[in-house]
Amino acid sequence: MNCAHCGGTLTLEDMTKPNCPFCHNVLKHHAQAAEHAVLVNKIMADRFNAQYPGIPPGQIPQIGHQFGAPMNASFDQFAAHQTSQALKRAGMITVIAVVIPIVLALVIGGVAVVLMLFRM
Ligand SMILES: [Zn+2]
Protein backbone atom coordinates (compact mmCIF):
# COMPACT_ATOMS: atom_id res chain seq x y z
CA MET A 1 0.00 0.00 0.00
CA ASN A 2 1.16 3.54 -0.77
CA CYS A 3 0.66 6.69 1.27
CA ALA A 4 -2.27 8.76 -0.06
CA HIS A 5 -0.28 11.97 0.59
CA CYS A 6 3.27 11.33 -0.62
CA GLY A 7 2.90 8.00 -2.47
CA GLY A 8 5.60 6.39 -0.33
CA THR A 9 5.50 2.60 -0.16
CA LEU A 10 4.26 1.47 3.23
CA THR A 11 5.18 -1.83 4.84
CA LEU A 12 2.69 -3.74 7.03
CA GLU A 13 4.66 -2.45 10.03
CA ASP A 14 4.29 1.16 8.78
CA MET A 15 0.54 0.68 8.37
CA THR A 16 0.07 -0.22 12.03
CA LYS A 17 1.34 3.25 12.95
CA PRO A 18 -0.98 6.25 12.71
CA ASN A 19 1.39 8.42 10.61
CA CYS A 20 3.27 7.95 7.36
CA PRO A 21 7.01 7.42 8.10
CA PHE A 22 7.94 9.59 5.07
CA CYS A 23 5.65 12.65 5.12
CA HIS A 24 4.29 12.19 8.69
CA ASN A 25 0.70 12.81 7.61
CA VAL A 26 -1.99 10.71 9.27
CA LEU A 27 -2.65 7.59 7.23
CA LYS A 28 -6.13 7.43 5.66
CA HIS A 29 -7.20 4.18 7.32
CA HIS A 30 -6.19 5.54 10.74
CA ALA A 31 -8.15 8.73 10.16
CA GLN A 32 -11.21 6.70 9.10
CA ALA A 33 -10.86 4.39 12.10
CA ALA A 34 -10.76 7.43 14.39
CA GLU A 35 -13.88 8.87 12.72
CA HIS A 36 -15.69 5.56 13.16
CA ALA A 37 -14.58 5.35 16.78
CA VAL A 38 -16.03 8.81 17.49
CA LEU A 39 -19.30 7.80 15.84
CA VAL A 40 -19.48 4.45 17.67
CA ASN A 41 -18.70 6.14 20.99
CA LYS A 42 -21.44 8.71 20.40
CA ILE A 43 -24.00 5.99 19.59
CA MET A 44 -22.84 3.94 22.57
CA ALA A 45 -23.17 6.94 24.92
CA ASP A 46 -26.70 7.70 23.60
CA ARG A 47 -27.82 4.09 24.00
CA PHE A 48 -26.36 3.64 27.48
CA ASN A 49 -27.80 6.95 28.66
CA ALA A 50 -31.21 5.89 27.35
CA GLN A 51 -31.07 2.46 28.99
CA TYR A 52 -29.35 3.50 32.23
CA PRO A 53 -30.33 7.12 32.97
CA GLY A 54 -27.84 8.95 35.16
CA ILE A 55 -25.00 6.52 34.43
CA PRO A 56 -21.62 8.21 35.11
CA PRO A 57 -19.67 8.94 31.88
CA GLY A 58 -16.82 6.71 33.13
CA GLN A 59 -19.17 3.73 33.14
CA ILE A 60 -20.09 4.07 29.46
CA PRO A 61 -18.02 1.73 27.28
CA GLN A 62 -15.93 3.69 24.77
CA ILE A 63 -13.54 2.33 22.18
CA GLY A 64 -10.04 3.74 21.66
CA HIS A 65 -9.29 5.98 18.68
CA GLN A 66 -6.18 4.17 17.62
CA PHE A 67 -6.31 1.65 14.80
CA GLY A 68 -6.32 -1.82 16.30
CA ALA A 69 -6.35 -0.49 19.84
CA PRO A 70 -7.92 -2.74 22.49
CA MET A 71 -11.33 -1.93 23.94
CA ASN A 72 -11.42 0.56 26.78
CA ALA A 73 -11.32 -0.98 30.23
CA SER A 74 -14.66 0.70 31.01
CA PHE A 75 -16.34 -2.30 29.36
CA ASP A 76 -15.19 -4.34 32.35
CA GLN A 77 -16.13 -1.57 34.77
CA PHE A 78 -19.62 -1.47 33.30
CA ALA A 79 -20.01 -5.24 33.57
CA ALA A 80 -18.74 -5.20 37.16
CA HIS A 81 -21.13 -2.39 38.09
CA GLN A 82 -24.12 -4.18 36.56
CA THR A 83 -23.11 -7.45 38.24
CA SER A 84 -22.89 -5.81 41.67
CA GLN A 85 -26.32 -4.20 41.12
CA ALA A 86 -27.75 -7.57 40.09
CA LEU A 87 -26.22 -9.26 43.15
CA LYS A 88 -27.74 -6.63 45.46
CA ARG A 89 -31.12 -7.16 43.80
CA ALA A 90 -30.76 -10.95 44.08
CA GLY A 91 -29.85 -10.54 47.77
CA MET A 92 -32.99 -8.48 48.40
CA ILE A 93 -35.16 -11.01 46.58
CA THR A 94 -33.62 -13.82 48.66
CA VAL A 95 -34.25 -11.94 51.89
CA ILE A 96 -37.86 -11.29 50.91
CA ALA A 97 -38.39 -14.86 49.70
CA VAL A 98 -36.94 -16.37 52.90
CA VAL A 99 -38.11 -13.91 55.57
CA ILE A 100 -41.73 -13.55 54.46
CA PRO A 101 -42.52 -17.31 54.57
CA ILE A 102 -40.86 -17.57 58.01
CA VAL A 103 -42.90 -14.62 59.32
CA LEU A 104 -46.07 -16.10 57.80
CA ALA A 105 -45.28 -19.51 59.30
CA LEU A 106 -44.81 -17.93 62.74
CA VAL A 107 -48.06 -15.95 62.45
CA ILE A 108 -50.04 -19.00 61.27
CA GLY A 109 -48.38 -21.17 63.92
CA GLY A 110 -49.20 -18.57 66.57
CA VAL A 111 -52.84 -18.43 65.46
CA ALA A 112 -53.00 -22.22 65.49
CA VAL A 113 -51.59 -22.34 69.03
CA VAL A 114 -54.06 -19.68 70.21
CA LEU A 115 -56.97 -21.58 68.59
CA MET A 116 -55.86 -24.82 70.25
CA LEU A 117 -55.60 -23.10 73.63
CA PHE A 118 -59.10 -21.63 73.30
CA ARG A 119 -60.57 -25.03 72.39
CA MET A 120 -59.27 -26.61 75.61
ZN1 LIG B 1 3.30 9.87 3.20
Coordinates of C-alpha atoms and ligand atoms in Angstrom, one line a residue:
M1 CA 0.0 0.0 0.0
N2 CA 1.2 3.5 -0.8
C3 CA 0.7 6.7 1.3
A4 CA -2.3 8.8 -0.1
H5 CA -0.3 12.0 0.6
C6 CA 3.3 11.3 -0.6
G7 CA 2.9 8.0 -2.5
G8 CA 5.6 6.4 -0.3
T9 CA 5.5 2.6 -0.2
L10 CA 4.3 1.5 3.2
T11 CA 5.2 -1.8 4.8
L12 CA 2.7 -3.7 7.0
E13 CA 4.7 -2.5 10.0
D14 CA 4.3 1.2 8.8
M15 CA 0.5 0.7 8.4
T16 CA 0.1 -0.2 12.0
K17 CA 1.3 3.2 13.0
P18 CA -1.0 6.3 12.7
N19 CA 1.4 8.4 10.6
C20 CA 3.3 7.9 7.4
P21 CA 7.0 7.4 8.1
F22 CA 7.9 9.6 5.1
C23 CA 5.7 12.6 5.1
H24 CA 4.3 12.2 8.7
N25 CA 0.7 12.8 7.6
V26 CA -2.0 10.7 9.3
L27 CA -2.7 7.6 7.2
K28 CA -6.1 7.4 5.7
H29 CA -7.2 4.2 7.3
H30 CA -6.2 5.5 10.7
A31 CA -8.1 8.7 10.2
Q32 CA -11.2 6.7 9.1
A33 CA -10.9 4.4 12.1
A34 CA -10.8 7.4 14.4
E35 CA -13.9 8.9 12.7
H36 CA -15.7 5.6 13.2
A37 CA -14.6 5.4 16.8
V38 CA -16.0 8.8 17.5
L39 CA -19.3 7.8 15.8
V40 CA -19.5 4.5 17.7
N41 CA -18.7 6.1 21.0
K42 CA -21.4 8.7 20.4
I43 CA -24.0 6.0 19.6
M44 CA -22.8 3.9 22.6
A45 CA -23.2 6.9 24.9
D46 CA -26.7 7.7 23.6
R47 CA -27.8 4.1 24.0
F48 CA -26.4 3.6 27.5
N49 CA -27.8 7.0 28.7
A50 CA -31.2 5.9 27.3
Q51 CA -31.1 2.5 29.0
Y52 CA -29.3 3.5 32.2
P53 CA -30.3 7.1 33.0
G54 CA -27.8 9.0 35.2
I55 CA -25.0 6.5 34.4
P56 CA -21.6 8.2 35.1
P57 CA -19.7 8.9 31.9
G58 CA -16.8 6.7 33.1
Q59 CA -19.2 3.7 33.1
I60 CA -20.1 4.1 29.5
P61 CA -18.0 1.7 27.3
Q62 CA -15.9 3.7 24.8
I63 CA -13.5 2.3 22.2
G64 CA -10.0 3.7 21.7
H65 CA -9.3 6.0 18.7
Q66 CA -6.2 4.2 17.6
F67 CA -6.3 1.7 14.8
G68 CA -6.3 -1.8 16.3
A69 CA -6.3 -0.5 19.8
P70 CA -7.9 -2.7 22.5
M71 CA -11.3 -1.9 23.9
N72 CA -11.4 0.6 26.8
A73 CA -11.3 -1.0 30.2
S74 CA -14.7 0.7 31.0
F75 CA -16.3 -2.3 29.4
D76 CA -15.2 -4.3 32.3
Q77 CA -16.1 -1.6 34.8
F78 CA -19.6 -1.5 33.3
A79 CA -20.0 -5.2 33.6
A80 CA -18.7 -5.2 37.2
H81 CA -21.1 -2.4 38.1
Q82 CA -24.1 -4.2 36.6
T83 CA -23.1 -7.5 38.2
S84 CA -22.9 -5.8 41.7
Q85 CA -26.3 -4.2 41.1
A86 CA -27.7 -7.6 40.1
L87 CA -26.2 -9.3 43.2
K88 CA -27.7 -6.6 45.5
R89 CA -31.1 -7.2 43.8
A90 CA -30.8 -11.0 44.1
G91 CA -29.9 -10.5 47.8
M92 CA -33.0 -8.5 48.4
I93 CA -35.2 -11.0 46.6
T94 CA -33.6 -13.8 48.7
V95 CA -34.3 -11.9 51.9
I96 CA -37.9 -11.3 50.9
A97 CA -38.4 -14.9 49.7
V98 CA -36.9 -16.4 52.9
V99 CA -38.1 -13.9 55.6
I100 CA -41.7 -13.5 54.5
P101 CA -42.5 -17.3 54.6
I102 CA -40.9 -17.6 58.0
V103 CA -42.9 -14.6 59.3
L104 CA -46.1 -16.1 57.8
A105 CA -45.3 -19.5 59.3
L106 CA -44.8 -17.9 62.7
V107 CA -48.1 -16.0 62.5
I108 CA -50.0 -19.0 61.3
G109 CA -48.4 -21.2 63.9
G110 CA -49.2 -18.6 66.6
V111 CA -52.8 -18.4 65.5
A112 CA -53.0 -22.2 65.5
V113 CA -51.6 -22.3 69.0
V114 CA -54.1 -19.7 70.2
L115 CA -57.0 -21.6 68.6
M116 CA -55.9 -24.8 70.2
L117 CA -55.6 -23.1 73.6
F118 CA -59.1 -21.6 73.3
R119 CA -60.6 -25.0 72.4
M120 CA -59.3 -26.6 75.6
Ligands
ZN1 ZN 3.3 9.9 3.2

